[in-house]
Amino acid sequence: MSNPVARMVMASPSPSPSVTSTAAHQAADQPLAGADGLKNAVTSRGGFLSDLVDTLDRLAVQVGSSRLSVWDLVVLLFVLALVVSIAWGASRLSSRVLRSATGLDQTQRLLAEKLVSLMIWTIAILVGIDVLGIDLTALTVFSGAFGLAIGFGLQKTFGNLIAGIILLMDKSIKPGDVITITDAGGMSTFGQIRRIGIRAVSLTTRDQKEYLIPNENLMINQVENWSYSSKNVRIQIPVVMPYACDIARVEHLMLDAARSIKRVLAAPPPTVWLDSFAERGVSFVIHVWITDPEEGVGNVRSDVLKALWRLMRENGIEVPYPQRDLNVRDTETMRHVIEALRGTSSPHTN
């Protein structure tokens, strides 16, 4: 006699797969659900286009549990091109709108452009994933190593992006500023900031050399901003005059030379300080102010010295040469040396 419990177990039907597990399995087999939906819509109409889509869909490769066909790649490239074009156009349009906004200054407009552009591209990526119906769980095999590689590779890029946003938010450095940046090796670079990009700052020197300095370097290195709170810059010009000169007269000439230069400001006025008594003569320092350091500093110093040179020549003042005073002791040996140089002999010698 058979066991009734055994008959009940044998007769019980096997558990049917749940709807959730079936949907997950289908999603894993079809990583681009959007492409399959578009294929079904095209093939339902029949004709040549339907046959072409079927042919492209049959050319496929199996990646793990997922199937990737040529048709999937065509749809992927099409959607990618469409999303990129729309995002690029929207970014350009938003930039034009923000540039025409009168309530924002240049720094605020630039910051708003970057934030809006970042938001547009983020939305574009999410929309592209949603349109394609990409199942991200199909990429879990590669997500760990790939994400780690992307993280290390883009570490500096994201660091420079955040540094650029911080620089624009606190307005410590903005386009149009004249700065001197000193790197870790002690080398200084002087120039004007043309633009602040996502990755780097464009710095143009007086030689029209354009340096692309990573935004992060401006956060960690010493930066001298010549136009942070005011564009007025004081220039010091050292000058040496002979000891025989009239101090009041040469000070007047130095002030006249400074005032004759167009770029030198009348207020604050130029000043002259007596600095020290040097070996060559009396050392002075001319202080002048300019309001356009982006046009150069060394050329102003050169123009003032040229004007002073002409005034000194006109007033009969010579440029002091290096000189030393020698005190010679009067000794018998020194007299013999002097007489020998003169070609005479001492009366005491035979």
C-alpha positions as a printed Julia matrix, in Angstrom:
350×3 Matrix{Float64}:
   0.0     0.0     0.0
   1.4     3.27   -1.03
   2.07    6.08    1.36
  -0.59    8.85    1.12
   1.95   11.51    2.07
   4.15   10.44   -0.83
   1.15   10.57   -3.2
   0.36   14.1    -2.03
   3.92   15.26   -2.62
   4.01   13.64   -6.06
   0.7    15.18   -7.01
   1.48   18.71   -5.84
   2.29   20.96   -8.81
   5.71   22.58   -9.09
   5.8    26.25   -8.04
   5.35   28.6   -11.0
   7.84   31.42  -11.42
   6.72   34.72  -10.0
   6.0    37.75  -12.15
   8.84   39.64  -10.49
  11.45   36.97  -11.22
  10.25   36.66  -14.85
  10.43   40.42  -15.4
  13.89   40.55  -13.87
  15.04   37.69  -16.12
  13.65   39.41  -19.21
  15.26   42.71  -18.22
  18.6    40.96  -17.82
  18.23   39.39  -21.29
  17.22   42.71  -22.85
  19.55   45.48  -21.58
  18.13   47.94  -24.14
  14.38   47.65  -23.67
  13.8    50.85  -25.6
  15.43   49.38  -28.7
  13.19   46.3   -28.48
  10.1    48.47  -28.17
  11.08   50.48  -31.23
  11.8    47.25  -33.14
   8.34   45.88  -32.35
   6.74   49.12  -33.49
   8.59   49.01  -36.82
   8.15   45.3   -37.54
   4.41   45.48  -36.87
   4.01   47.6   -40.02
   5.78   45.04  -42.27
   7.58   45.87  -45.49
  11.24   46.41  -46.35
  11.98   48.38  -43.18
  10.64   45.53  -41.07
  12.89   43.02  -42.85
  15.9    45.31  -42.4
  15.25   45.68  -38.68
  14.85   41.9   -38.3
  18.15   41.35  -40.11
  19.98   43.84  -37.9
  18.41   42.32  -34.81
  19.56   38.8   -35.76
  23.19   39.99  -35.93
  23.82   39.82  -32.21
  26.33   38.73  -29.63
  25.7    37.26  -26.22
  27.32   39.13  -23.31
  26.76   37.03  -20.22
  23.0    36.72  -19.88
  22.37   39.75  -22.11
  21.91   39.83  -25.86
  23.29   42.82  -27.8
  22.42   43.17  -31.5
  23.44   45.54  -34.28
  19.98   47.06  -34.09
  20.58   47.85  -30.41
  23.8    49.66  -31.35
  22.04   51.66  -34.09
  19.35   52.8   -31.67
  21.96   53.53  -29.01
  24.02   55.74  -31.35
  20.91   57.52  -32.63
  19.59   58.31  -29.16
  23.07   59.33  -28.0
  23.48   61.75  -30.91
  19.98   63.14  -30.36
  20.44   63.65  -26.62
  23.89   65.23  -27.05
  22.58   67.61  -29.73
  19.62   68.69  -27.61
  21.8    69.13  -24.5
  24.42   71.1   -26.44
  21.76   73.37  -27.95
  20.06   73.9   -24.59
  23.42   74.71  -22.98
  24.24   77.26  -25.68
  20.78   78.83  -25.4
  21.0    79.09  -21.62
  24.44   80.71  -21.9
  23.07   83.37  -24.25
  20.14   84.07  -21.94
  22.39   84.38  -18.89
  24.88   86.62  -20.71
  22.07   89.02  -21.56
  20.9    89.17  -17.95
  21.59   92.64  -16.55
  21.09   91.78  -12.9
  24.22   89.59  -12.72
  27.85   90.62  -12.81
  30.42   88.8   -14.92
  31.42   86.36  -12.17
  27.82   85.49  -11.28
  26.94   84.94  -14.94
  29.91   82.62  -15.41
  29.02   80.63  -12.3
  25.36   80.39  -13.36
  26.4    79.21  -16.84
  28.5    76.39  -15.39
  25.82   75.24  -12.95
  23.05   75.33  -15.56
  25.24   73.52  -18.08
  26.07   70.83  -15.51
  22.38   70.4   -14.68
  21.42   70.16  -18.39
  23.99   67.47  -19.12
  22.98   65.5   -16.02
  19.33   65.56  -17.09
  20.35   64.6   -20.64
  22.21   61.52  -19.39
  19.28   60.42  -17.21
  16.78   60.98  -20.04
  18.98   59.02  -22.45
  19.12   56.07  -20.05
  15.35   56.22  -19.57
  14.6    56.43  -23.33
  16.85   53.5   -24.12
  15.41   51.51  -21.25
  18.88   50.48  -20.17
  18.85   47.98  -17.34
  21.81   48.98  -15.22
  21.71   45.66  -13.38
  23.14   44.06  -16.52
  26.31   46.04  -15.95
  26.85   44.93  -12.37
  29.64   42.59  -13.48
  31.74   45.54  -14.63
  30.42   48.24  -12.32
  32.89   47.64   -9.49
  36.17   47.72  -11.43
  34.86   50.23  -13.98
  33.59   52.6   -11.3
  36.88   52.39   -9.44
  38.83   53.16  -12.61
  36.55   56.09  -13.44
  36.88   57.39   -9.89
  40.67   57.42   -9.99
  40.8    58.74  -13.54
  38.41   61.64  -12.94
  39.59   62.5    -9.44
  41.61   65.51  -10.62
  38.92   66.53  -13.09
  36.21   66.7   -10.44
  38.67   68.4    -8.07
  39.35   71.11  -10.66
  35.61   71.46  -11.36
  34.78   71.99   -7.69
  37.77   74.35   -7.3
  36.56   76.44  -10.25
  33.07   76.73   -8.77
  34.51   77.75   -5.37
  36.73   80.39   -6.99
  33.72   81.87   -8.78
  31.51   81.76   -5.69
  33.9    83.6    -3.36
  35.08   85.93   -6.2
  38.68   85.73   -5.01
  39.78   85.25   -8.63
  37.66   86.27  -11.61
  38.12   86.95  -15.33
  39.99   90.2   -15.91
  42.06   90.0   -12.72
  45.82   90.49  -12.92
  47.59   87.9   -10.78
  51.0    86.48  -10.0
  50.94   82.77   -9.16
  53.9    81.03   -7.54
  54.18   77.28   -8.04
  55.73   74.71   -5.71
  59.14   75.22   -7.35
  59.16   78.95   -6.59
  58.58   80.02  -10.2
  56.25   83.03  -10.57
  53.95   83.71  -13.51
  52.42   87.17  -14.05
  49.42   87.72  -16.32
  45.74   88.47  -16.74
  42.96   85.91  -16.36
  41.03   85.61  -19.62
  38.56   82.9   -18.62
  37.86   80.31  -15.94
  36.98   76.97  -17.51
  35.68   73.73  -16.08
  39.2    72.32  -15.76
  41.67   75.21  -15.92
  42.17   78.98  -15.86
  43.49   80.73  -18.96
  46.27   83.16  -17.96
  47.78   85.46  -20.63
  51.18   87.05  -19.97
  52.63   90.26  -21.43
  54.44   88.11  -24.01
  51.0    86.88  -25.17
  51.81   83.42  -23.89
  48.68   81.68  -22.67
  49.05   79.35  -19.7
  46.33   76.85  -18.77
  46.62   76.55  -15.0
  44.47   73.87  -13.27
  41.86   75.41  -10.98
  43.11   73.32   -8.08
  46.55   74.97   -8.29
  44.97   78.36   -7.59
  43.52   76.91   -4.39
  46.72   75.38   -3.0
  49.46   77.73   -4.3
  50.24   81.31   -3.35
  48.4    83.8    -5.59
  49.05   87.55   -5.63
  45.95   89.3    -6.98
  46.84   92.78   -8.2
  43.2    93.76   -8.73
  41.28   91.89   -6.01
  39.65   94.84   -4.23
  41.16   97.71   -6.25
  42.96   97.96   -9.58
  45.25  100.71   -8.29
  48.81   99.4    -8.12
  51.86  101.18   -6.7
  55.17  100.79   -8.51
  58.54  101.41   -6.84
  61.37  102.77   -9.0
  64.85  102.92   -7.37
  67.16  105.75   -8.49
  70.71  106.69   -7.43
  71.91  110.33   -7.56
  75.47  111.68   -7.04
  76.44  112.97   -3.59
  77.18  116.4    -5.04
  73.58  116.91   -6.19
  71.02  119.24   -4.64
  68.51  116.89   -3.0
  65.55  119.25   -3.37
  66.35  119.82   -7.03
  66.69  116.15   -7.97
  63.49  115.31   -6.07
  61.69  117.93   -8.16
  63.12  116.41  -11.36
  62.04  112.91  -10.34
  58.49  114.08   -9.65
  58.36  115.9   -13.0
  59.53  112.73  -14.76
  56.83  110.65  -13.05
  54.05  113.17  -13.79
  54.97  113.27  -17.49
  53.91  109.62  -18.01
  50.28  109.27  -19.11
  49.59  106.04  -17.24
  50.77  107.46  -13.9
  47.82  108.61  -11.77
  47.59  112.16  -10.48
  45.77  110.91   -7.37
  47.35  109.36   -5.41
  50.23  111.6    -6.52
  53.78  110.36   -7.17
  56.15  110.58   -4.2
  59.93  110.4    -3.73
  61.64  108.86   -0.7
  65.28  109.06    0.24
  66.13  105.43    0.82
  69.81  105.22    1.83
  73.37  106.48    1.29
  74.91  103.91   -1.02
  78.43  103.47   -2.4
  77.58  105.1    -5.71
  75.51  107.96   -4.3
  72.26  108.89   -2.63
  69.59  106.22   -3.16
  65.99  107.37   -3.81
  62.75  105.48   -4.5
  60.05  106.94   -6.75
  56.51  105.72   -5.97
  53.9   105.99   -8.72
  50.36  104.64   -9.01
  48.67  103.08  -12.04
  45.17  101.7   -12.55
  45.78   99.34  -15.47
  48.28   96.68  -14.37
  47.05   94.41  -17.16
  48.88   96.74  -19.59
  52.19   95.97  -17.88
  54.26   97.27  -14.99
  57.83   97.17  -16.3
  57.04   99.51  -19.19
  55.88  102.22  -16.76
  59.14  101.91  -14.82
  61.08  102.19  -18.08
  59.15  105.29  -19.22
  59.76  107.1   -15.92
  63.5   106.35  -16.02
  63.76  107.54  -19.63
  62.02  110.81  -18.78
  64.3   111.27  -15.74
  67.38  110.61  -17.89
  66.41  113.43  -20.27
  65.77  115.85  -17.4
  69.13  115.01  -15.8
  70.95  115.65  -19.09
  69.13  118.96  -19.54
  70.05  120.09  -16.02
  73.68  118.98  -16.13
  73.35  116.16  -13.59
  75.54  113.17  -14.31
  74.65  109.6   -13.52
  76.92  108.52  -10.64
  79.54  105.9   -11.41
  80.88  103.39   -8.89
  83.69  105.04   -6.91
  85.9   104.34   -3.92
  88.08  106.6    -1.75
  91.56  105.21   -1.0
  93.59  106.6     1.92
  97.36  106.03    1.46
  99.65  106.32    4.47
 102.79  108.49    4.12
 105.67  106.07    4.76
 109.25  105.86    3.55
 108.47  102.83    1.42
 105.51  104.57   -0.17
 107.7   107.61   -1.04
 110.18  105.35   -2.83
 107.33  103.77   -4.79
 105.94  107.17   -5.8
 109.37  108.48   -6.83
 110.02  105.32   -8.83
 106.74  105.8   -10.65
 107.68  109.41  -11.42
 111.07  108.34  -12.79
 113.13  110.17  -10.16
 115.48  108.76   -7.58
 115.83  109.62   -3.93
 118.78  111.9    -3.01
 119.78  109.35   -0.36
 120.37  106.61   -2.93
 123.78  106.25   -4.65
